[in-house]
Amino acid sequence: MSSEDAGPVELTGLLKKVFEMLNEEKWTRATLSNYSEHQFRDLDEVLQEAREQRLVDDLKKTCDEHLSHTRNSIIALYLSGMIALSRQIIDDATLVNLVSIFVDNHKWNIVRYLCERILDYGESKFALRTLADCYRNDNEEDKITGVWERLVKVDYEEADLAKALAENAEKQGNTGEAVDYYKKALHRYVNKQLFTNVREIWTKLIEYGPDDIDFFLHVQKRVARNISTDRAVILLRDVYASCRKNGDINTAVSILKLILQYDERDSKARQEITECFREKYAGHSQLEEYIRVSNLTQSYRNVQEAIQDFEKHIAFDKGNFVYHRTWGVGRIAKIEGDEIVIDFTKQRNHSMSLKMAVNALQTLSRDHIWVLKAVWKKEKLHEKVKSDPEWALKTVIRSFGNSCDIKRIKAELVPSVLSAGEWPAWNTRAKEVLKTDPALGVSPENIDLYMVRDRPVTRTEKLYNEFKAERGFFERAQTLRSFVSEKDVELDSEYFSEMHAWFAAFLRSYSQVNEQVLSAYLLLKDIAARFPQAPLPQLNFEELFESIADLPSVFLAIKDAKLREEFLHHIKLLIPGWADIYITLFPYALSPSIVVNLEKENRADRLTAMAERCFENYRDYREVVVWLYRNALKTPWFIAANIPEEKIIITLIHILDVSYREIENHRDVTENRKINRQVHTILFRDGLIASCIARADSDAALRIFTYIEDVKDLDPADKMKLRSAITEKFPGFKFFGDTEKATVSRGLMVTLAKYEEKQKQLAHIMEVEVPANSKDIAFALSLGDLRENAEYKAAKEKQEILNSTVARLKDEIDRAQLFDPATVNTGRVSFGTRVVLRNGSSGAAEEYTILGPWESDPENRVISYLSPFGGALLNKKTGENFVFSIENEKIAYTVGEISAAL
């Protein structure tokens, strides 16, 4: 029975048996002492029977109804709770109530059994804590540690147990395990803002792993954010002391820079960094001079500016490389006092003051890509780059401040080192290196920038860094999904904990259910289903769904295909009336899974009704009509809609016309162009109209041609081909308007205003858009590598559109003949007149203006004299009666007043 069905459950067979069990429990007031594991095993058999007989939904409904008036029913609590838990629909609140009843009555054997049953379906913080209490009560201390280990993996707030496990591993001499648990405890104490605990563990971790600098830097950032910068400085000083002790002068300098960023007035840190610089650059000929010039030791100067100034100067020493924007790469030949002599490739023995050199030159490391280009033979560098993408990537990235994107890498290598033709294959290899090399990662600030890490990172850490660099919600969702898909992923790691917490935050505090709240729930629910140890969202999907104010808008805002499908799956599984909701969402989703599920659940009648509605209201469902034609034309439910082929074609023609108008009016241009291309392909390239004309009679052919003729922006060549096809099948066929056109020697009659508008449109394209497009193409060509040049492809597509539009406009203007309003004849219906008709069927008066194809606007009753209706009206006089047929309906008209329209 579907969750969609309402009404009371019919009590037969198994359901009747359970109902009787519930009543017996209620009326006999069975005491807790009567319960044993055996009774619960019997209830497990009931659950198994329900699954086999597909009565699980009805069984849960029966138990929930019973709990509404007997809330402590052991049988109902167990059956309902186990069903909910097995589906992971809601949290195990029902079972928590059941377990608590037996805990309060000290029935520890039952409590243990229930906890183990809960844990059969995945890790539960409540069940694990309660199970530990059972072991403690039964004096089974040896089993408690194993429960703690499981609990620490799922309870990301549990810090004390993580610390206890670390100390236990430490006693057993298992240092690696101790460090892992200490790190978990440290992160959790940071979250709890317990600095004393943080400092205690921090000291231990420095002792065990002084080289784990990335970890320490990561944690100190969180301390600065969650506790205070003063506390972060205390921790950094501990790391600094360790670095100095171990002789790691470079890291010591980096740590002191961080300390001074937090507190620029820290005189001790300023003094220490000066001493570190003296030690690091002890062999530099100008060391003391540069310390003096930069005022590094003077408290009156801003310390950050002083450090920056010193590091600029210290790079200037004999033998070092520099770059000048005019003279290129050079090498410092000598430094004497304030004078520096440099040998540039284009300017040797060039002398300048040190002050000028600091301002005008860029210092380069010996392995900078510009230096290598200058000093290596071209063949050697080409071979090295081509054969070793890893080396090339690291070299280029380090050359530009250890922050570089793919565009910059390409600009440095093509064409100076690699040819444009070599780039695509090399780029493919390079991207794989960027993805897999543990020493390469993305910048935490920008997902497009790559950096070289001093210490290799794992694939999961790479993904974590990508997560931090991403700014979009759904991009982060994809990164988390990739993270949990990694082989041997550790979900108890702090990387996962942080990413999980970021999404969980959307579920803790929200004022309305939007796409992010809903997607966070679906994502975390999916992870919890795949990994039982992952926390389950403490929310109910039904409640979230009921709180959605605008369902279509929220659905459209979910920019992740997998999450959309998860959303649809949850609707079907949990929401009554899911089939109608599917129909509501289909125009926005256009998802085959919706159709498949409706067909599978015998809801095809809803699809039939939807197809009928979409074709009747095609303006609102243009994309759906196109989708139905492409994907559902031969399905039984679409055939049942009984939509004639001619109506399908006419509807598609209307959509083509509407999309042209929308594009002309600059409304949703991208979407309308997409629809326009799809419909044009169906009608002309796929041959739908041609095949229909081949089978149609002359009346149907005329009707179809009439609608095509009224699509004013359609390529005239398409109209001409259709006209030729009709003439070929029906020799001697007369089109409406042929007589009138014969009197127009040059082609089509047009008004002066429309003629001038077309001329202005053509002039604008020729004088503005075409030159601009030529510049775009020239610029795109300058970027190189046309196979991967998106700018070039876009510019060429624009060029094709412009050329086609120019050709069409020139043809139309060439065929146009201007109409002189002074020559209008109101004695009969003709071009430039307005006529009032009396509809014989409805009795209503209808007013029409007769103009040409350019001015045609049927919605406002401005019709072309070349259209079937316009042709039927031509030359009619006041008082004259005539009959016009449209879509198998004959309508009688009487011509009323005829007046000049212009």
PDB file of C-alpha atoms in Angstrom, residues 412-657:
ATOM      1  CA  GLU A 412      54.489  31.305 -19.526  1.00  0.00           C
ATOM      2  CA  LEU A 413      54.960  28.125 -21.557  1.00  0.00           C
ATOM      3  CA  VAL A 414      53.170  28.796 -24.865  1.00  0.00           C
ATOM      4  CA  PRO A 415      54.646  29.597 -27.323  1.00  0.00           C
ATOM      5  CA  SER A 416      58.026  30.391 -25.715  1.00  0.00           C
ATOM      6  CA  VAL A 417      58.662  26.815 -24.533  1.00  0.00           C
ATOM      7  CA  LEU A 418      55.868  24.628 -25.900  1.00  0.00           C
ATOM      8  CA  SER A 419      54.123  25.080 -29.233  1.00  0.00           C
ATOM      9  CA  ALA A 420      50.386  25.698 -29.388  1.00  0.00           C
ATOM     10  CA  GLY A 421      49.951  22.225 -30.842  1.00  0.00           C
ATOM     11  CA  GLU A 422      51.810  20.597 -27.942  1.00  0.00           C
ATOM     12  CA  TRP A 423      49.778  22.362 -25.271  1.00  0.00           C
ATOM     13  CA  PRO A 424      46.508  20.279 -25.259  1.00  0.00           C
ATOM     14  CA  ALA A 425      48.231  16.945 -24.621  1.00  0.00           C
ATOM     15  CA  TRP A 426      50.614  18.502 -22.080  1.00  0.00           C
ATOM     16  CA  ASN A 427      47.722  20.279 -20.365  1.00  0.00           C
ATOM     17  CA  THR A 428      45.849  16.983 -19.937  1.00  0.00           C
ATOM     18  CA  ARG A 429      48.878  15.423 -18.216  1.00  0.00           C
ATOM     19  CA  ALA A 430      49.379  18.543 -16.107  1.00  0.00           C
ATOM     20  CA  LYS A 431      45.789  18.507 -14.835  1.00  0.00           C
ATOM     21  CA  GLU A 432      46.231  14.925 -13.695  1.00  0.00           C
ATOM     22  CA  VAL A 433      49.410  15.928 -11.849  1.00  0.00           C
ATOM     23  CA  LEU A 434      47.581  18.835 -10.185  1.00  0.00           C
ATOM     24  CA  LYS A 435      44.897  16.434  -9.067  1.00  0.00           C
ATOM     25  CA  THR A 436      47.115  13.649  -7.710  1.00  0.00           C
ATOM     26  CA  ASP A 437      50.480  15.131  -6.698  1.00  0.00           C
ATOM     27  CA  PRO A 438      50.504  15.490  -2.883  1.00  0.00           C
ATOM     28  CA  ALA A 439      52.829  18.501  -3.097  1.00  0.00           C
ATOM     29  CA  LEU A 440      50.376  20.488  -5.240  1.00  0.00           C
ATOM     30  CA  GLY A 441      47.120  21.935  -3.993  1.00  0.00           C
ATOM     31  CA  VAL A 442      44.670  24.794  -4.427  1.00  0.00           C
ATOM     32  CA  SER A 443      44.887  28.067  -2.575  1.00  0.00           C
ATOM     33  CA  PRO A 444      42.537  28.242   0.429  1.00  0.00           C
ATOM     34  CA  GLU A 445      41.448  31.649  -0.860  1.00  0.00           C
ATOM     35  CA  ASN A 446      40.781  30.902  -4.535  1.00  0.00           C
ATOM     36  CA  ILE A 447      39.830  27.569  -6.118  1.00  0.00           C
ATOM     37  CA  ASP A 448      41.463  28.603  -9.441  1.00  0.00           C
ATOM     38  CA  LEU A 449      44.898  29.230  -7.941  1.00  0.00           C
ATOM     39  CA  TYR A 450      47.408  26.413  -7.361  1.00  0.00           C
ATOM     40  CA  MET A 451      50.262  26.361  -4.861  1.00  0.00           C
ATOM     41  CA  VAL A 452      53.228  24.139  -4.029  1.00  0.00           C
ATOM     42  CA  ARG A 453      53.176  22.728  -0.515  1.00  0.00           C
ATOM     43  CA  ASP A 454      56.381  22.444   1.502  1.00  0.00           C
ATOM     44  CA  ARG A 455      55.049  19.228   2.977  1.00  0.00           C
ATOM     45  CA  PRO A 456      53.110  16.677   0.890  1.00  0.00           C
ATOM     46  CA  VAL A 457      49.371  16.478   1.512  1.00  0.00           C
ATOM     47  CA  THR A 458      46.953  13.578   1.184  1.00  0.00           C
ATOM     48  CA  ARG A 459      44.187  13.451  -1.397  1.00  0.00           C
ATOM     49  CA  THR A 460      41.608  14.069   1.343  1.00  0.00           C
ATOM     50  CA  GLU A 461      43.531  17.127   2.545  1.00  0.00           C
ATOM     51  CA  LYS A 462      43.604  18.372  -1.044  1.00  0.00           C
ATOM     52  CA  LEU A 463      39.829  18.070  -1.192  1.00  0.00           C
ATOM     53  CA  TYR A 464      39.501  19.801   2.154  1.00  0.00           C
ATOM     54  CA  ASN A 465      41.574  22.715   0.849  1.00  0.00           C
ATOM     55  CA  GLU A 466      39.403  22.845  -2.273  1.00  0.00           C
ATOM     56  CA  PHE A 467      36.344  22.904  -0.018  1.00  0.00           C
ATOM     57  CA  LYS A 468      37.745  25.897   1.885  1.00  0.00           C
ATOM     58  CA  ALA A 469      38.576  27.695  -1.365  1.00  0.00           C
ATOM     59  CA  GLU A 470      35.155  27.103  -2.912  1.00  0.00           C
ATOM     60  CA  ARG A 471      32.603  29.861  -2.362  1.00  0.00           C
ATOM     61  CA  GLY A 472      29.464  28.318  -3.834  1.00  0.00           C
ATOM     62  CA  PHE A 473      27.160  26.088  -1.778  1.00  0.00           C
ATOM     63  CA  PHE A 474      26.704  23.430  -4.455  1.00  0.00           C
ATOM     64  CA  GLU A 475      30.386  23.429  -5.408  1.00  0.00           C
ATOM     65  CA  ARG A 476      31.151  22.666  -1.760  1.00  0.00           C
ATOM     66  CA  ALA A 477      28.504  19.940  -1.777  1.00  0.00           C
ATOM     67  CA  GLN A 478      30.233  18.277  -4.725  1.00  0.00           C
ATOM     68  CA  THR A 479      33.604  18.521  -2.985  1.00  0.00           C
ATOM     69  CA  LEU A 480      32.243  16.880   0.174  1.00  0.00           C
ATOM     70  CA  ARG A 481      30.703  14.157  -1.960  1.00  0.00           C
ATOM     71  CA  SER A 482      34.089  13.574  -3.613  1.00  0.00           C
ATOM     72  CA  PHE A 483      35.743  13.521  -0.178  1.00  0.00           C
ATOM     73  CA  VAL A 484      33.534  10.726   1.175  1.00  0.00           C
ATOM     74  CA  SER A 485      33.984   8.793  -2.075  1.00  0.00           C
ATOM     75  CA  GLU A 486      37.748   8.531  -1.548  1.00  0.00           C
ATOM     76  CA  LYS A 487      39.098   5.075  -0.801  1.00  0.00           C
ATOM     77  CA  ASP A 488      39.677   4.443   2.925  1.00  0.00           C
ATOM     78  CA  VAL A 489      38.255   7.865   3.821  1.00  0.00           C
ATOM     79  CA  GLU A 490      38.312   8.632   7.552  1.00  0.00           C
ATOM     80  CA  LEU A 491      35.009  10.180   8.545  1.00  0.00           C
ATOM     81  CA  ASP A 492      36.268  10.815  12.051  1.00  0.00           C
ATOM     82  CA  SER A 493      38.937  13.163  10.691  1.00  0.00           C
ATOM     83  CA  GLU A 494      38.704  16.845  11.508  1.00  0.00           C
ATOM     84  CA  TYR A 495      38.578  17.637   7.789  1.00  0.00           C
ATOM     85  CA  PHE A 496      35.317  15.756   7.441  1.00  0.00           C
ATOM     86  CA  SER A 497      34.094  17.140  10.745  1.00  0.00           C
ATOM     87  CA  GLU A 498      34.575  20.745   9.574  1.00  0.00           C
ATOM     88  CA  MET A 499      32.950  20.153   6.193  1.00  0.00           C
ATOM     89  CA  HIS A 500      30.062  18.248   7.777  1.00  0.00           C
ATOM     90  CA  ALA A 501      29.612  21.005  10.376  1.00  0.00           C
ATOM     91  CA  TRP A 502      29.441  23.665   7.639  1.00  0.00           C
ATOM     92  CA  PHE A 503      26.394  21.991   6.105  1.00  0.00           C
ATOM     93  CA  ALA A 504      24.914  21.014   9.472  1.00  0.00           C
ATOM     94  CA  ALA A 505      24.898  24.719  10.407  1.00  0.00           C
ATOM     95  CA  PHE A 506      22.220  25.296   7.758  1.00  0.00           C
ATOM     96  CA  LEU A 507      19.970  22.845   9.625  1.00  0.00           C
ATOM     97  CA  ARG A 508      20.493  24.303  13.078  1.00  0.00           C
ATOM     98  CA  SER A 509      19.242  27.806  12.420  1.00  0.00           C
ATOM     99  CA  TYR A 510      17.005  28.776   9.528  1.00  0.00           C
ATOM    100  CA  SER A 511      13.998  31.049   9.193  1.00  0.00           C
ATOM    101  CA  GLN A 512      12.660  29.389   6.069  1.00  0.00           C
ATOM    102  CA  VAL A 513      13.330  26.205   4.136  1.00  0.00           C
ATOM    103  CA  ASN A 514      15.240  27.243   1.031  1.00  0.00           C
ATOM    104  CA  GLU A 515      17.335  25.264  -1.438  1.00  0.00           C
ATOM    105  CA  GLN A 516      20.395  25.335   0.833  1.00  0.00           C
ATOM    106  CA  VAL A 517      18.588  24.033   3.918  1.00  0.00           C
ATOM    107  CA  LEU A 518      16.922  21.308   1.891  1.00  0.00           C
ATOM    108  CA  SER A 519      20.111  20.363   0.036  1.00  0.00           C
ATOM    109  CA  ALA A 520      22.141  20.268   3.268  1.00  0.00           C
ATOM    110  CA  TYR A 521      19.616  17.825   4.721  1.00  0.00           C
ATOM    111  CA  LEU A 522      19.625  15.608   1.618  1.00  0.00           C
ATOM    112  CA  LEU A 523      23.422  15.611   1.353  1.00  0.00           C
ATOM    113  CA  LEU A 524      24.032  14.725   5.016  1.00  0.00           C
ATOM    114  CA  LYS A 525      21.230  12.164   4.929  1.00  0.00           C
ATOM    115  CA  ASP A 526      22.826  10.490   1.901  1.00  0.00           C
ATOM    116  CA  ILE A 527      26.229  10.388   3.614  1.00  0.00           C
ATOM    117  CA  ALA A 528      24.666   8.944   6.775  1.00  0.00           C
ATOM    118  CA  ALA A 529      22.965   6.246   4.687  1.00  0.00           C
ATOM    119  CA  ARG A 530      26.283   5.251   3.076  1.00  0.00           C
ATOM    120  CA  PHE A 531      28.356   5.546   6.246  1.00  0.00           C
ATOM    121  CA  PRO A 532      26.522   4.468   9.403  1.00  0.00           C
ATOM    122  CA  GLN A 533      29.090   6.213  11.585  1.00  0.00           C
ATOM    123  CA  ALA A 534      28.251   9.619  10.072  1.00  0.00           C
ATOM    124  CA  PRO A 535      25.783  11.733  12.096  1.00  0.00           C
ATOM    125  CA  LEU A 536      22.184  11.612  10.891  1.00  0.00           C
ATOM    126  CA  PRO A 537      20.427  14.988  10.457  1.00  0.00           C
ATOM    127  CA  GLN A 538      18.128  15.558  13.416  1.00  0.00           C
ATOM    128  CA  LEU A 539      15.257  16.697  11.214  1.00  0.00           C
ATOM    129  CA  ASN A 540      12.188  15.222   9.606  1.00  0.00           C
ATOM    130  CA  PHE A 541      11.853  15.473   5.814  1.00  0.00           C
ATOM    131  CA  GLU A 542       8.063  15.718   6.002  1.00  0.00           C
ATOM    132  CA  GLU A 543       8.315  18.774   8.241  1.00  0.00           C
ATOM    133  CA  LEU A 544      10.925  20.381   6.009  1.00  0.00           C
ATOM    134  CA  PHE A 545       8.769  19.763   2.945  1.00  0.00           C
ATOM    135  CA  GLU A 546       5.672  21.265   4.534  1.00  0.00           C
ATOM    136  CA  SER A 547       7.639  24.428   5.319  1.00  0.00           C
ATOM    137  CA  ILE A 548       8.615  25.085   1.677  1.00  0.00           C
ATOM    138  CA  ALA A 549       6.791  28.234   0.583  1.00  0.00           C
ATOM    139  CA  ASP A 550       7.463  28.062  -3.170  1.00  0.00           C
ATOM    140  CA  LEU A 551       8.213  24.491  -4.236  1.00  0.00           C
ATOM    141  CA  PRO A 552       9.062  25.115  -7.937  1.00  0.00           C
ATOM    142  CA  SER A 553      11.412  27.996  -7.072  1.00  0.00           C
ATOM    143  CA  VAL A 554      13.224  25.970  -4.425  1.00  0.00           C
ATOM    144  CA  PHE A 555      13.520  23.012  -6.795  1.00  0.00           C
ATOM    145  CA  LEU A 556      14.962  25.161  -9.579  1.00  0.00           C
ATOM    146  CA  ALA A 557      17.447  26.709  -7.147  1.00  0.00           C
ATOM    147  CA  ILE A 558      18.963  23.285  -6.355  1.00  0.00           C
ATOM    148  CA  LYS A 559      21.923  23.461  -8.755  1.00  0.00           C
ATOM    149  CA  ASP A 560      23.003  19.851  -8.334  1.00  0.00           C
ATOM    150  CA  ALA A 561      21.486  17.032 -10.401  1.00  0.00           C
ATOM    151  CA  LYS A 562      22.087  14.337  -7.780  1.00  0.00           C
ATOM    152  CA  LEU A 563      20.463  16.389  -5.023  1.00  0.00           C
ATOM    153  CA  ARG A 564      17.462  17.059  -7.269  1.00  0.00           C
ATOM    154  CA  GLU A 565      17.019  13.350  -7.807  1.00  0.00           C
ATOM    155  CA  GLU A 566      17.373  12.730  -4.057  1.00  0.00           C
ATOM    156  CA  PHE A 567      14.690  15.338  -3.453  1.00  0.00           C
ATOM    157  CA  LEU A 568      12.324  13.621  -5.890  1.00  0.00           C
ATOM    158  CA  HIS A 569      13.070  10.239  -4.298  1.00  0.00           C
ATOM    159  CA  HIS A 570      12.226  11.528  -0.811  1.00  0.00           C
ATOM    160  CA  ILE A 571       8.978  13.058  -2.071  1.00  0.00           C
ATOM    161  CA  LYS A 572       7.865   9.725  -3.508  1.00  0.00           C
ATOM    162  CA  LEU A 573       8.926   7.808  -0.420  1.00  0.00           C
ATOM    163  CA  LEU A 574       7.503  10.072   2.256  1.00  0.00           C
ATOM    164  CA  ILE A 575       4.989  12.621   0.978  1.00  0.00           C
ATOM    165  CA  PRO A 576       1.282  11.775   0.461  1.00  0.00           C
ATOM    166  CA  GLY A 577       0.062  12.854  -2.970  1.00  0.00           C
ATOM    167  CA  TRP A 578       3.551  12.483  -4.416  1.00  0.00           C
ATOM    168  CA  ALA A 579       2.233  11.814  -7.931  1.00  0.00           C
ATOM    169  CA  ASP A 580       0.533  15.225  -8.154  1.00  0.00           C
ATOM    170  CA  ILE A 581       3.686  16.874  -6.788  1.00  0.00           C
ATOM    171  CA  TYR A 582       5.707  15.113  -9.483  1.00  0.00           C
ATOM    172  CA  ILE A 583       3.377  16.502 -12.143  1.00  0.00           C
ATOM    173  CA  THR A 584       3.746  19.998 -10.651  1.00  0.00           C
ATOM    174  CA  LEU A 585       7.541  19.745 -10.718  1.00  0.00           C
ATOM    175  CA  PHE A 586       7.931  18.075 -14.103  1.00  0.00           C
ATOM    176  CA  PRO A 587       7.901  21.319 -16.170  1.00  0.00           C
ATOM    177  CA  TYR A 588      10.842  22.507 -14.071  1.00  0.00           C
ATOM    178  CA  ALA A 589      12.674  19.190 -13.762  1.00  0.00           C
ATOM    179  CA  LEU A 590      12.062  17.555 -17.168  1.00  0.00           C
ATOM    180  CA  SER A 591      13.355  14.460 -15.427  1.00  0.00           C
ATOM    181  CA  PRO A 592      12.940  11.021 -17.001  1.00  0.00           C
ATOM    182  CA  SER A 593      12.855   9.546 -13.484  1.00  0.00           C
ATOM    183  CA  ILE A 594       9.580  11.363 -12.812  1.00  0.00           C
ATOM    184  CA  VAL A 595       8.026   9.750 -15.863  1.00  0.00           C
ATOM    185  CA  VAL A 596       9.465   6.328 -15.028  1.00  0.00           C
ATOM    186  CA  ASN A 597       8.129   6.419 -11.460  1.00  0.00           C
ATOM    187  CA  LEU A 598       4.675   7.583 -12.535  1.00  0.00           C
ATOM    188  CA  GLU A 599       4.522   4.828 -15.157  1.00  0.00           C
ATOM    189  CA  LYS A 600       5.798   2.239 -12.677  1.00  0.00           C
ATOM    190  CA  GLU A 601       3.188   3.206 -10.066  1.00  0.00           C
ATOM    191  CA  ASN A 602       0.323   3.183 -12.605  1.00  0.00           C
ATOM    192  CA  ARG A 603      -0.074   6.967 -12.603  1.00  0.00           C
ATOM    193  CA  ALA A 604       0.157   7.336 -16.400  1.00  0.00           C
ATOM    194  CA  ASP A 605      -3.245   9.064 -16.456  1.00  0.00           C
ATOM    195  CA  ARG A 606      -1.621  12.054 -14.786  1.00  0.00           C
ATOM    196  CA  LEU A 607       1.010  12.159 -17.530  1.00  0.00           C
ATOM    197  CA  THR A 608      -1.722  12.094 -20.181  1.00  0.00           C
ATOM    198  CA  ALA A 609      -3.530  15.005 -18.538  1.00  0.00           C
ATOM    199  CA  MET A 610      -0.253  16.891 -18.235  1.00  0.00           C
ATOM    200  CA  ALA A 611       0.501  16.422 -21.947  1.00  0.00           C
ATOM    201  CA  GLU A 612      -2.936  17.757 -22.898  1.00  0.00           C
ATOM    202  CA  ARG A 613      -2.529  20.762 -20.586  1.00  0.00           C
ATOM    203  CA  CYS A 614       0.944  21.590 -21.883  1.00  0.00           C
ATOM    204  CA  PHE A 615      -0.116  21.595 -25.526  1.00  0.00           C
ATOM    205  CA  GLU A 616      -3.178  23.727 -24.756  1.00  0.00           C
ATOM    206  CA  ASN A 617      -1.060  26.213 -22.790  1.00  0.00           C
ATOM    207  CA  TYR A 618       2.108  25.969 -24.862  1.00  0.00           C
ATOM    208  CA  ARG A 619       3.178  29.554 -24.116  1.00  0.00           C
ATOM    209  CA  ASP A 620       3.723  28.608 -20.469  1.00  0.00           C
ATOM    210  CA  TYR A 621       5.147  25.141 -21.204  1.00  0.00           C
ATOM    211  CA  ARG A 622       7.336  25.597 -24.269  1.00  0.00           C
ATOM    212  CA  GLU A 623      10.243  23.526 -22.952  1.00  0.00           C
ATOM    213  CA  VAL A 624       7.870  20.784 -21.842  1.00  0.00           C
ATOM    214  CA  VAL A 625       6.244  20.583 -25.283  1.00  0.00           C
ATOM    215  CA  VAL A 626       9.660  20.191 -26.918  1.00  0.00           C
ATOM    216  CA  TRP A 627      10.662  17.556 -24.330  1.00  0.00           C
ATOM    217  CA  LEU A 628       7.422  15.622 -24.848  1.00  0.00           C
ATOM    218  CA  TYR A 629       7.894  15.613 -28.602  1.00  0.00           C
ATOM    219  CA  ARG A 630      11.460  14.358 -28.350  1.00  0.00           C
ATOM    220  CA  ASN A 631      10.961  11.804 -25.582  1.00  0.00           C
ATOM    221  CA  ALA A 632       7.336  10.762 -25.209  1.00  0.00           C
ATOM    222  CA  LEU A 633       5.728  10.777 -28.645  1.00  0.00           C
ATOM    223  CA  LYS A 634       5.371   6.984 -28.818  1.00  0.00           C
ATOM    224  CA  THR A 635       4.525   6.301 -25.172  1.00  0.00           C
ATOM    225  CA  PRO A 636       1.041   4.885 -24.454  1.00  0.00           C
ATOM    226  CA  TRP A 637       0.123   7.770 -22.145  1.00  0.00           C
ATOM    227  CA  PHE A 638       1.028  10.404 -24.748  1.00  0.00           C
ATOM    228  CA  ILE A 639      -0.852   8.532 -27.449  1.00  0.00           C
ATOM    229  CA  ALA A 640      -3.819   8.450 -25.055  1.00  0.00           C
ATOM    230  CA  ALA A 641      -3.797  12.267 -25.044  1.00  0.00           C
ATOM    231  CA  ASN A 642      -4.991  12.011 -28.670  1.00  0.00           C
ATOM    232  CA  ILE A 643      -3.174  15.129 -29.894  1.00  0.00           C
ATOM    233  CA  PRO A 644      -3.359  15.227 -33.732  1.00  0.00           C
ATOM    234  CA  GLU A 645      -0.091  15.514 -35.628  1.00  0.00           C
ATOM    235  CA  GLU A 646      -1.232  18.740 -37.255  1.00  0.00           C
ATOM    236  CA  LYS A 647      -1.865  20.291 -33.839  1.00  0.00           C
ATOM    237  CA  ILE A 648       1.568  19.187 -32.645  1.00  0.00           C
ATOM    238  CA  ILE A 649       3.180  20.840 -35.684  1.00  0.00           C
ATOM    239  CA  ILE A 650       1.137  24.040 -35.365  1.00  0.00           C
ATOM    240  CA  THR A 651       1.987  24.230 -31.649  1.00  0.00           C
ATOM    241  CA  LEU A 652       5.685  23.901 -32.439  1.00  0.00           C
ATOM    242  CA  ILE A 653       5.372  26.618 -35.110  1.00  0.00           C
ATOM    243  CA  HIS A 654       3.705  28.904 -32.558  1.00  0.00           C
ATOM    244  CA  ILE A 655       6.578  28.224 -30.125  1.00  0.00           C
ATOM    245  CA  LEU A 656       9.074  29.041 -32.884  1.00  0.00           C
ATOM    246  CA  ASP A 657       7.291  32.335 -33.562  1.00  0.00           C
TER     247      ASP A 657
END
